[in-house]
PDB file of C-alpha atoms in Angstrom:
ATOM      1  CA  UNK A   1      23.808  -7.984  13.082  1.00  0.00           C
ATOM      2  CA  UNK A   2      20.740  -7.227  10.995  1.00  0.00           C
ATOM      3  CA  UNK A   3      17.794  -5.721  12.855  1.00  0.00           C
ATOM      4  CA  UNK A   4      15.699  -8.630  11.566  1.00  0.00           C
ATOM      5  CA  UNK A   5      17.845 -10.979  13.681  1.00  0.00           C
ATOM      6  CA  UNK A   6      16.186 -10.723  17.072  1.00  0.00           C
ATOM      7  CA  UNK A   7      17.845 -11.121  20.445  1.00  0.00           C
ATOM      8  CA  UNK A   8      16.681 -13.643  23.014  1.00  0.00           C
ATOM      9  CA  UNK A   9      14.618 -10.909  24.684  1.00  0.00           C
ATOM     10  CA  UNK A  10      12.980 -10.022  21.376  1.00  0.00           C
ATOM     11  CA  UNK A  11      11.995 -13.620  20.697  1.00  0.00           C
ATOM     12  CA  UNK A  12      10.259 -14.320  24.005  1.00  0.00           C
ATOM     13  CA  UNK A  13       6.852 -15.603  22.934  1.00  0.00           C
ATOM     14  CA  UNK A  14       7.837 -15.507  19.257  1.00  0.00           C
ATOM     15  CA  UNK A  15       6.796 -19.120  18.794  1.00  0.00           C
ATOM     16  CA  UNK A  16       3.233 -17.966  19.377  1.00  0.00           C
ATOM     17  CA  UNK A  17       3.137 -14.327  18.244  1.00  0.00           C
ATOM     18  CA  UNK A  18       2.205 -13.546  14.653  1.00  0.00           C
ATOM     19  CA  UNK A  19       2.262  -9.777  15.241  1.00  0.00           C
ATOM     20  CA  UNK A  20       4.732  -8.169  17.648  1.00  0.00           C
ATOM     21  CA  UNK A  21       4.715  -4.434  18.359  1.00  0.00           C
ATOM     22  CA  UNK A  22       7.436  -2.929  20.508  1.00  0.00           C
ATOM     23  CA  UNK A  23       7.637   0.654  21.739  1.00  0.00           C
ATOM     24  CA  UNK A  24       5.580   2.000  18.829  1.00  0.00           C
ATOM     25  CA  UNK A  25       5.340   5.777  18.467  1.00  0.00           C
ATOM     26  CA  UNK A  26       3.681   7.832  15.750  1.00  0.00           C
ATOM     27  CA  UNK A  27       3.514  11.607  15.480  1.00  0.00           C
ATOM     28  CA  UNK A  28       1.911  13.855  12.909  1.00  0.00           C
ATOM     29  CA  UNK A  29       3.776  17.096  13.434  1.00  0.00           C
ATOM     30  CA  UNK A  30       3.156  18.089  17.044  1.00  0.00           C
ATOM     31  CA  UNK A  31       0.355  15.545  17.424  1.00  0.00           C
ATOM     32  CA  UNK A  32       1.797  12.535  19.262  1.00  0.00           C
ATOM     33  CA  UNK A  33      -0.809   9.915  18.296  1.00  0.00           C
ATOM     34  CA  UNK A  34       0.851   6.687  19.499  1.00  0.00           C
ATOM     35  CA  UNK A  35       2.871   6.805  22.688  1.00  0.00           C
ATOM     36  CA  UNK A  36       4.909   3.637  23.090  1.00  0.00           C
ATOM     37  CA  UNK A  37       2.545   0.779  22.221  1.00  0.00           C
ATOM     38  CA  UNK A  38       3.583  -2.765  23.156  1.00  0.00           C
ATOM     39  CA  UNK A  39       1.291  -5.506  21.862  1.00  0.00           C
ATOM     40  CA  UNK A  40       1.468  -9.136  20.718  1.00  0.00           C
ATOM     41  CA  UNK A  41      -1.135 -10.970  18.661  1.00  0.00           C
ATOM     42  CA  UNK A  42      -0.791 -14.740  18.744  1.00  0.00           C
ATOM     43  CA  UNK A  43      -1.171 -16.875  15.665  1.00  0.00           C
ATOM     44  CA  UNK A  44      -4.872 -17.589  15.178  1.00  0.00           C
ATOM     45  CA  UNK A  45      -5.909 -14.980  17.734  1.00  0.00           C
ATOM     46  CA  UNK A  46      -8.623 -12.364  17.146  1.00  0.00           C
ATOM     47  CA  UNK A  47      -7.882  -9.037  18.831  1.00  0.00           C
ATOM     48  CA  UNK A  48     -10.424  -6.223  18.720  1.00  0.00           C
ATOM     49  CA  UNK A  49      -9.150  -2.710  19.342  1.00  0.00           C
ATOM     50  CA  UNK A  50     -11.710  -0.291  20.726  1.00  0.00           C
ATOM     51  CA  UNK A  51     -11.594   3.293  21.915  1.00  0.00           C
ATOM     52  CA  UNK A  52     -12.886   6.806  21.282  1.00  0.00           C
ATOM     53  CA  UNK A  53     -12.250   8.783  18.142  1.00  0.00           C
ATOM     54  CA  UNK A  54      -8.740  10.190  18.281  1.00  0.00           C
ATOM     55  CA  UNK A  55      -7.356   7.405  20.484  1.00  0.00           C
ATOM     56  CA  UNK A  56      -4.907   6.188  17.814  1.00  0.00           C
ATOM     57  CA  UNK A  57      -6.474   2.790  17.115  1.00  0.00           C
ATOM     58  CA  UNK A  58      -6.658   3.117  13.309  1.00  0.00           C
ATOM     59  CA  UNK A  59      -3.187   4.644  13.215  1.00  0.00           C
ATOM     60  CA  UNK A  60      -1.937   1.605  15.143  1.00  0.00           C
ATOM     61  CA  UNK A  61      -3.490  -0.711  12.574  1.00  0.00           C
ATOM     62  CA  UNK A  62      -2.010   1.233   9.652  1.00  0.00           C
ATOM     63  CA  UNK A  63       1.436   1.113  11.277  1.00  0.00           C
ATOM     64  CA  UNK A  64       1.302  -2.695  11.372  1.00  0.00           C
ATOM     65  CA  UNK A  65       1.691  -2.872   7.585  1.00  0.00           C
ATOM     66  CA  UNK A  66       3.507   0.461   7.281  1.00  0.00           C
ATOM     67  CA  UNK A  67       0.734   2.328   5.509  1.00  0.00           C
ATOM     68  CA  UNK A  68       1.803   4.829   8.148  1.00  0.00           C
ATOM     69  CA  UNK A  69       5.515   4.879   8.898  1.00  0.00           C
ATOM     70  CA  UNK A  70       6.135   4.733  12.657  1.00  0.00           C
ATOM     71  CA  UNK A  71       8.084   7.557  14.269  1.00  0.00           C
ATOM     72  CA  UNK A  72       9.738   5.038  16.557  1.00  0.00           C
ATOM     73  CA  UNK A  73       9.548   1.431  17.675  1.00  0.00           C
ATOM     74  CA  UNK A  74       9.532  -1.907  15.909  1.00  0.00           C
ATOM     75  CA  UNK A  75       6.859  -4.028  14.201  1.00  0.00           C
ATOM     76  CA  UNK A  76       7.239  -7.735  13.399  1.00  0.00           C
ATOM     77  CA  UNK A  77       4.789  -9.809  11.355  1.00  0.00           C
ATOM     78  CA  UNK A  78       5.473 -13.512  11.095  1.00  0.00           C
ATOM     79  CA  UNK A  79       8.955 -12.953  12.509  1.00  0.00           C
ATOM     80  CA  UNK A  80       9.945 -10.376   9.863  1.00  0.00           C
ATOM     81  CA  UNK A  81      10.607  -6.841  11.032  1.00  0.00           C
ATOM     82  CA  UNK A  82       8.677  -4.479   8.819  1.00  0.00           C
ATOM     83  CA  UNK A  83      10.393  -1.481  10.404  1.00  0.00           C
ATOM     84  CA  UNK A  84      13.825  -2.704   9.316  1.00  0.00           C
ATOM     85  CA  UNK A  85      14.946  -0.215   6.613  1.00  0.00           C
ATOM     86  CA  UNK A  86      16.406  -3.129   4.621  1.00  0.00           C
ATOM     87  CA  UNK A  87      13.233  -5.227   4.590  1.00  0.00           C
ATOM     88  CA  UNK A  88      11.481  -6.004   1.301  1.00  0.00           C
ATOM     89  CA  UNK A  89       8.278  -4.258   2.349  1.00  0.00           C
ATOM     90  CA  UNK A  90       6.309  -5.378  -0.708  1.00  0.00           C
ATOM     91  CA  UNK A  91       7.091  -9.019   0.023  1.00  0.00           C
ATOM     92  CA  UNK A  92       6.300  -8.575   3.715  1.00  0.00           C
ATOM     93  CA  UNK A  93       2.959  -6.920   2.977  1.00  0.00           C
ATOM     94  CA  UNK A  94       1.859  -9.916   0.900  1.00  0.00           C
ATOM     95  CA  UNK A  95       1.374 -11.761   4.179  1.00  0.00           C
ATOM     96  CA  UNK A  96      -1.062  -9.090   5.405  1.00  0.00           C
ATOM     97  CA  UNK A  97      -4.587  -8.471   4.142  1.00  0.00           C
ATOM     98  CA  UNK A  98      -6.333  -5.218   4.997  1.00  0.00           C
ATOM     99  CA  UNK A  99      -9.967  -4.208   4.765  1.00  0.00           C
ATOM    100  CA  UNK A 100     -10.754  -0.517   5.094  1.00  0.00           C
ATOM    101  CA  UNK A 101     -13.814   1.504   6.068  1.00  0.00           C
ATOM    102  CA  UNK A 102     -14.377   2.290   2.389  1.00  0.00           C
ATOM    103  CA  UNK A 103     -14.499  -0.606  -0.040  1.00  0.00           C
ATOM    104  CA  UNK A 104     -11.914   0.708  -2.548  1.00  0.00           C
ATOM    105  CA  UNK A 105     -13.159  -1.517  -5.361  1.00  0.00           C
ATOM    106  CA  UNK A 106     -12.384  -0.780  -9.009  1.00  0.00           C
ATOM    107  CA  UNK A 107     -15.774   0.512 -10.251  1.00  0.00           C
ATOM    108  CA  UNK A 108     -15.114  -0.078 -13.957  1.00  0.00           C
ATOM    109  CA  UNK A 109     -14.503  -3.844 -13.790  1.00  0.00           C
ATOM    110  CA  UNK A 110     -16.474  -6.848 -12.572  1.00  0.00           C
ATOM    111  CA  UNK A 111     -16.335  -8.429  -9.143  1.00  0.00           C
ATOM    112  CA  UNK A 112     -14.184 -11.262 -10.513  1.00  0.00           C
ATOM    113  CA  UNK A 113     -11.753  -8.801 -12.083  1.00  0.00           C
ATOM    114  CA  UNK A 114     -11.498  -6.952  -8.771  1.00  0.00           C
ATOM    115  CA  UNK A 115     -10.226 -10.203  -7.254  1.00  0.00           C
ATOM    116  CA  UNK A 116      -8.045 -11.435 -10.117  1.00  0.00           C
ATOM    117  CA  UNK A 117      -6.187  -8.252 -11.113  1.00  0.00           C
ATOM    118  CA  UNK A 118      -4.232  -7.921  -7.829  1.00  0.00           C
ATOM    119  CA  UNK A 119      -3.345 -11.601  -7.896  1.00  0.00           C
ATOM    120  CA  UNK A 120      -1.965 -11.395 -11.423  1.00  0.00           C
ATOM    121  CA  UNK A 121      -0.088  -8.132 -10.968  1.00  0.00           C
ATOM    122  CA  UNK A 122       1.322  -8.706  -7.484  1.00  0.00           C
ATOM    123  CA  UNK A 123       1.583 -12.493  -7.165  1.00  0.00           C
ATOM    124  CA  UNK A 124       2.161 -13.312 -10.848  1.00  0.00           C
ATOM    125  CA  UNK A 125      -0.633 -15.876 -11.033  1.00  0.00           C
ATOM    126  CA  UNK A 126      -1.939 -16.768 -14.468  1.00  0.00           C
ATOM    127  CA  UNK A 127      -5.500 -15.975 -15.472  1.00  0.00           C
ATOM    128  CA  UNK A 128      -6.907 -19.441 -14.793  1.00  0.00           C
ATOM    129  CA  UNK A 129      -5.331 -19.797 -11.348  1.00  0.00           C
ATOM    130  CA  UNK A 130      -6.382 -16.294 -10.309  1.00  0.00           C
ATOM    131  CA  UNK A 131      -9.951 -16.955 -11.451  1.00  0.00           C
ATOM    132  CA  UNK A 132     -10.096 -20.218  -9.494  1.00  0.00           C
ATOM    133  CA  UNK A 133      -8.875 -18.499  -6.320  1.00  0.00           C
ATOM    134  CA  UNK A 134     -11.409 -15.702  -6.893  1.00  0.00           C
ATOM    135  CA  UNK A 135     -14.267 -18.181  -7.203  1.00  0.00           C
ATOM    136  CA  UNK A 136     -13.235 -19.956  -4.027  1.00  0.00           C
ATOM    137  CA  UNK A 137     -13.141 -16.758  -2.001  1.00  0.00           C
ATOM    138  CA  UNK A 138     -16.382 -15.383  -3.412  1.00  0.00           C
ATOM    139  CA  UNK A 139     -17.971 -18.625  -2.226  1.00  0.00           C
ATOM    140  CA  UNK A 140     -16.402 -18.084   1.222  1.00  0.00           C
ATOM    141  CA  UNK A 141     -18.141 -14.712   1.544  1.00  0.00           C
ATOM    142  CA  UNK A 142     -21.416 -15.935   0.009  1.00  0.00           C
ATOM    143  CA  UNK A 143     -21.182 -13.993  -3.243  1.00  0.00           C
ATOM    144  CA  UNK A 144     -20.450 -16.607  -5.905  1.00  0.00           C
ATOM    145  CA  UNK A 145     -23.612 -15.524  -7.750  1.00  0.00           C
ATOM    146  CA  UNK A 146     -22.262 -11.959  -8.046  1.00  0.00           C
ATOM    147  CA  UNK A 147     -19.035 -12.873  -9.853  1.00  0.00           C
ATOM    148  CA  UNK A 148     -20.005 -11.022 -13.040  1.00  0.00           C
ATOM    149  CA  UNK A 149     -21.664  -8.036 -11.366  1.00  0.00           C
ATOM    150  CA  UNK A 150     -20.108  -4.589 -11.121  1.00  0.00           C
ATOM    151  CA  UNK A 151     -19.605  -2.818  -7.780  1.00  0.00           C
ATOM    152  CA  UNK A 152     -22.362  -0.267  -8.485  1.00  0.00           C
ATOM    153  CA  UNK A 153     -24.826  -3.164  -8.755  1.00  0.00           C
ATOM    154  CA  UNK A 154     -24.067  -4.335  -5.202  1.00  0.00           C
ATOM    155  CA  UNK A 155     -25.220  -3.149  -1.803  1.00  0.00           C
ATOM    156  CA  UNK A 156     -22.662  -1.678   0.582  1.00  0.00           C
ATOM    157  CA  UNK A 157     -22.529  -4.893   2.560  1.00  0.00           C
ATOM    158  CA  UNK A 158     -21.925  -6.907  -0.590  1.00  0.00           C
ATOM    159  CA  UNK A 159     -19.170  -4.536  -1.683  1.00  0.00           C
ATOM    160  CA  UNK A 160     -17.435  -4.908   1.667  1.00  0.00           C
ATOM    161  CA  UNK A 161     -17.690  -8.693   1.402  1.00  0.00           C
ATOM    162  CA  UNK A 162     -16.076  -8.454  -2.057  1.00  0.00           C
ATOM    163  CA  UNK A 163     -13.299  -6.383  -0.479  1.00  0.00           C
ATOM    164  CA  UNK A 164     -12.779  -9.138   2.106  1.00  0.00           C
ATOM    165  CA  UNK A 165     -12.715 -11.778  -0.646  1.00  0.00           C
ATOM    166  CA  UNK A 166     -10.168  -9.706  -2.567  1.00  0.00           C
ATOM    167  CA  UNK A 167      -7.896  -9.544   0.485  1.00  0.00           C
ATOM    168  CA  UNK A 168      -8.279 -13.290   1.096  1.00  0.00           C
ATOM    169  CA  UNK A 169      -7.400 -14.028  -2.542  1.00  0.00           C
ATOM    170  CA  UNK A 170      -3.875 -12.780  -1.873  1.00  0.00           C
ATOM    171  CA  UNK A 171      -3.355 -15.617   0.647  1.00  0.00           C
ATOM    172  CA  UNK A 172      -2.652 -13.521   3.757  1.00  0.00           C
ATOM    173  CA  UNK A 173      -1.520 -14.942   7.065  1.00  0.00           C
ATOM    174  CA  UNK A 174      -2.882 -11.916   8.943  1.00  0.00           C
ATOM    175  CA  UNK A 175      -6.025  -9.858   8.338  1.00  0.00           C
ATOM    176  CA  UNK A 176      -6.404  -6.252   9.504  1.00  0.00           C
ATOM    177  CA  UNK A 177      -9.881  -4.695   9.612  1.00  0.00           C
ATOM    178  CA  UNK A 178     -10.237  -0.938  10.057  1.00  0.00           C
ATOM    179  CA  UNK A 179     -13.859  -0.229  11.078  1.00  0.00           C
ATOM    180  CA  UNK A 180     -15.144  -2.482   8.260  1.00  0.00           C
ATOM    181  CA  UNK A 181     -18.823  -1.798   9.046  1.00  0.00           C
ATOM    182  CA  UNK A 182     -18.693   1.937   9.784  1.00  0.00           C
ATOM    183  CA  UNK A 183     -19.736   2.973   6.251  1.00  0.00           C
ATOM    184  CA  UNK A 184     -22.671   0.553   6.116  1.00  0.00           C
ATOM    185  CA  UNK A 185     -26.363   1.019   6.780  1.00  0.00           C
ATOM    186  CA  UNK A 186     -27.266  -0.727  10.056  1.00  0.00           C
ATOM    187  CA  UNK A 187     -29.193  -3.526   8.339  1.00  0.00           C
ATOM    188  CA  UNK A 188     -26.108  -4.468   6.292  1.00  0.00           C
ATOM    189  CA  UNK A 189     -23.656  -4.711   9.183  1.00  0.00           C
ATOM    190  CA  UNK A 190     -24.600  -8.265  10.151  1.00  0.00           C
ATOM    191  CA  UNK A 191     -23.686  -9.848   6.806  1.00  0.00           C
ATOM    192  CA  UNK A 192     -20.121  -8.476   7.014  1.00  0.00           C
ATOM    193  CA  UNK A 193     -19.684  -9.460  10.660  1.00  0.00           C
ATOM    194  CA  UNK A 194     -20.937 -12.950   9.778  1.00  0.00           C
ATOM    195  CA  UNK A 195     -18.113 -13.375   7.264  1.00  0.00           C
ATOM    196  CA  UNK A 196     -15.609 -12.171   9.856  1.00  0.00           C
ATOM    197  CA  UNK A 197     -16.975 -14.684  12.371  1.00  0.00           C
ATOM    198  CA  UNK A 198     -16.346 -17.458   9.853  1.00  0.00           C
ATOM    199  CA  UNK A 199     -12.764 -16.289   9.318  1.00  0.00           C
ATOM    200  CA  UNK A 200     -12.195 -16.224  13.058  1.00  0.00           C
ATOM    201  CA  UNK A 201     -13.569 -19.750  13.312  1.00  0.00           C
ATOM    202  CA  UNK A 202     -11.149 -20.860  10.600  1.00  0.00           C
ATOM    203  CA  UNK A 203      -8.210 -19.671  12.704  1.00  0.00           C
ATOM    204  CA  UNK A 204      -7.265 -16.509  10.799  1.00  0.00           C
ATOM    205  CA  UNK A 205      -5.079 -14.124  12.803  1.00  0.00           C
ATOM    206  CA  UNK A 206      -7.060 -10.878  12.961  1.00  0.00           C
ATOM    207  CA  UNK A 207      -6.718  -7.357  14.337  1.00  0.00           C
ATOM    208  CA  UNK A 208     -10.034  -5.529  14.170  1.00  0.00           C
ATOM    209  CA  UNK A 209     -10.654  -1.865  14.950  1.00  0.00           C
ATOM    210  CA  UNK A 210     -14.358  -1.708  15.703  1.00  0.00           C
ATOM    211  CA  UNK A 211     -17.209  -0.049  17.565  1.00  0.00           C
ATOM    212  CA  UNK A 212     -19.288  -3.233  17.330  1.00  0.00           C
ATOM    213  CA  UNK A 213     -19.168  -4.260  20.985  1.00  0.00           C
ATOM    214  CA  UNK A 214     -21.311  -7.363  20.529  1.00  0.00           C
ATOM    215  CA  UNK A 215     -18.918  -8.636  17.868  1.00  0.00           C
ATOM    216  CA  UNK A 216     -15.930  -7.875  20.084  1.00  0.00           C
ATOM    217  CA  UNK A 217     -17.476  -9.673  23.036  1.00  0.00           C
ATOM    218  CA  UNK A 218     -18.598 -12.739  21.076  1.00  0.00           C
ATOM    219  CA  UNK A 219     -15.759 -13.254  18.594  1.00  0.00           C
ATOM    220  CA  UNK A 220     -12.577 -11.665  19.936  1.00  0.00           C
ATOM    221  CA  UNK A 221     -10.162 -13.628  22.057  1.00  0.00           C
ATOM    222  CA  UNK A 222      -8.905 -10.352  23.492  1.00  0.00           C
ATOM    223  CA  UNK A 223     -10.072  -6.742  23.554  1.00  0.00           C
ATOM    224  CA  UNK A 224      -7.648  -3.821  23.712  1.00  0.00           C
ATOM    225  CA  UNK A 225      -8.991  -0.450  24.857  1.00  0.00           C
ATOM    226  CA  UNK A 226      -6.971   2.560  23.716  1.00  0.00           C
ATOM    227  CA  UNK A 227      -7.201   6.199  24.715  1.00  0.00           C
ATOM    228  CA  UNK A 228      -4.783   9.064  24.228  1.00  0.00           C
ATOM    229  CA  UNK A 229      -2.376   6.964  22.194  1.00  0.00           C
ATOM    230  CA  UNK A 230      -1.795   4.318  24.867  1.00  0.00           C
ATOM    231  CA  UNK A 231      -3.315   0.973  25.811  1.00  0.00           C
ATOM    232  CA  UNK A 232      -5.422   1.645  28.899  1.00  0.00           C
ATOM    233  CA  UNK A 233      -6.724  -1.866  29.391  1.00  0.00           C
ATOM    234  CA  UNK A 234      -6.641  -5.244  27.675  1.00  0.00           C
ATOM    235  CA  UNK A 235      -7.797  -8.723  28.490  1.00  0.00           C
ATOM    236  CA  UNK A 236     -10.270 -11.470  27.587  1.00  0.00           C
ATOM    237  CA  UNK A 237     -13.133 -10.010  25.567  1.00  0.00           C
ATOM    238  CA  UNK A 238     -15.909 -10.864  28.007  1.00  0.00           C
ATOM    239  CA  UNK A 239     -13.991  -9.332  30.898  1.00  0.00           C
ATOM    240  CA  UNK A 240     -13.074  -6.060  29.208  1.00  0.00           C
ATOM    241  CA  UNK A 241     -16.481  -5.452  27.611  1.00  0.00           C
ATOM    242  CA  UNK A 242     -18.654  -6.464  30.575  1.00  0.00           C
ATOM    243  CA  UNK A 243     -16.379  -6.043  33.629  1.00  0.00           C
ATOM    244  CA  UNK A 244     -13.682  -3.468  32.779  1.00  0.00           C
ATOM    245  CA  UNK A 245     -11.280  -2.625  35.568  1.00  0.00           C
ATOM    246  CA  UNK A 246     -10.347   0.907  34.467  1.00  0.00           C
ATOM    247  CA  UNK A 247     -12.655   3.880  35.000  1.00  0.00           C
ATOM    248  CA  UNK A 248     -11.845   5.300  31.546  1.00  0.00           C
ATOM    249  CA  UNK A 249     -12.849   1.997  29.929  1.00  0.00           C
ATOM    250  CA  UNK A 250     -16.103   1.934  31.871  1.00  0.00           C
ATOM    251  CA  UNK A 251     -16.882   5.515  30.846  1.00  0.00           C
ATOM    252  CA  UNK A 252     -16.269   4.734  27.166  1.00  0.00           C
ATOM    253  CA  UNK A 253     -18.380   1.582  27.210  1.00  0.00           C
ATOM    254  CA  UNK A 254     -21.222   3.374  28.963  1.00  0.00           C
ATOM    255  CA  UNK A 255     -21.243   5.950  26.180  1.00  0.00           C
ATOM    256  CA  UNK A 256     -21.139   3.313  23.432  1.00  0.00           C
ATOM    257  CA  UNK A 257     -23.623   0.873  24.932  1.00  0.00           C
ATOM    258  CA  UNK A 258     -26.088   3.499  26.185  1.00  0.00           C
ATOM    259  CA  UNK A 259     -25.515   6.650  24.111  1.00  0.00           C
ATOM    260  CA  UNK A 260     -28.823   8.196  25.176  1.00  0.00           C
ATOM    261  CA  UNK A 261     -27.625   8.313  28.769  1.00  0.00           C
ATOM    262  CA  UNK A 262     -24.173   9.703  27.956  1.00  0.00           C
ATOM    263  CA  UNK A 263     -23.370  13.418  27.941  1.00  0.00           C
ATOM    264  CA  UNK A 264     -22.753  15.117  24.622  1.00  0.00           C
ATOM    265  CA  UNK A 265     -19.105  14.710  23.511  1.00  0.00           C
ATOM    266  CA  UNK A 266     -16.821  17.679  23.856  1.00  0.00           C
ATOM    267  CA  UNK A 267     -13.377  18.576  22.514  1.00  0.00           C
ATOM    268  CA  UNK A 268     -11.720  16.406  25.141  1.00  0.00           C
ATOM    269  CA  UNK A 269     -13.216  13.340  23.464  1.00  0.00           C
ATOM    270  CA  UNK A 270     -11.124  13.815  20.334  1.00  0.00           C
ATOM    271  CA  UNK A 271     -14.204  14.353  18.174  1.00  0.00           C
ATOM    272  CA  UNK A 272     -14.160  16.464  15.070  1.00  0.00           C
ATOM    273  CA  UNK A 273     -12.612  16.548  11.583  1.00  0.00           C
ATOM    274  CA  UNK A 274      -9.034  16.688  12.858  1.00  0.00           C
ATOM    275  CA  UNK A 275      -9.349  13.666  15.115  1.00  0.00           C
ATOM    276  CA  UNK A 276      -7.015  10.780  14.335  1.00  0.00           C
ATOM    277  CA  UNK A 277      -8.587   7.367  14.727  1.00  0.00           C
TER     278      UNK A 277
END
């Protein structure tokens, strides 16, 4: 039996789950970053993943679309097992859009070209169709007037919104966001979060790694707190952010929400250049 043919136990909740993670491990040499993660994300659900630097949250996100190959465990997206060695990973990834901390735009071509080139090369759309899809998604992120601009002519917030539009132009069923506002000046954060709120309202399935606690509380259906490569606590957003049950979650939120009152971070916090998000 192919590994993509799931048993009855595997398919419990499959009618609702768009992302299924089972027993996920990831090591970098001796550094065991993910330690047996089990997580489901329902279709249309917004899940925010929070936690200190080094907790494994960005590695978890990158394992969902196999930008990082898991050391063990299984990942399903839309019922297809991405960790099956026989899976067509390129086809499976077309269902998943990802937005990174950095914008990763092509600097030498226009905004429209940044959206149309991936469509034409990966999806085989013709020039006219790709341009129409690009226009539609630039309108979705409020940047239709910037279609002919070049990335260097845009603010950081505008560039990140172009990156979101580019991901949406590929027609994903799932969107992954890895700290999408961390590289932005504070005054530009709101315009990116506003676009993400719209996507959530439209029913897009989203996993978001973020330090924006207000966004997590207001937009997420569920918040997952990670530390040390495991899920420490998860639940409805309002509950986890305002009334966490675990002491480690409370300690983290106190540091994030009132940094002036928190002690300076030390090595035990996973800070530093070698920390894995």
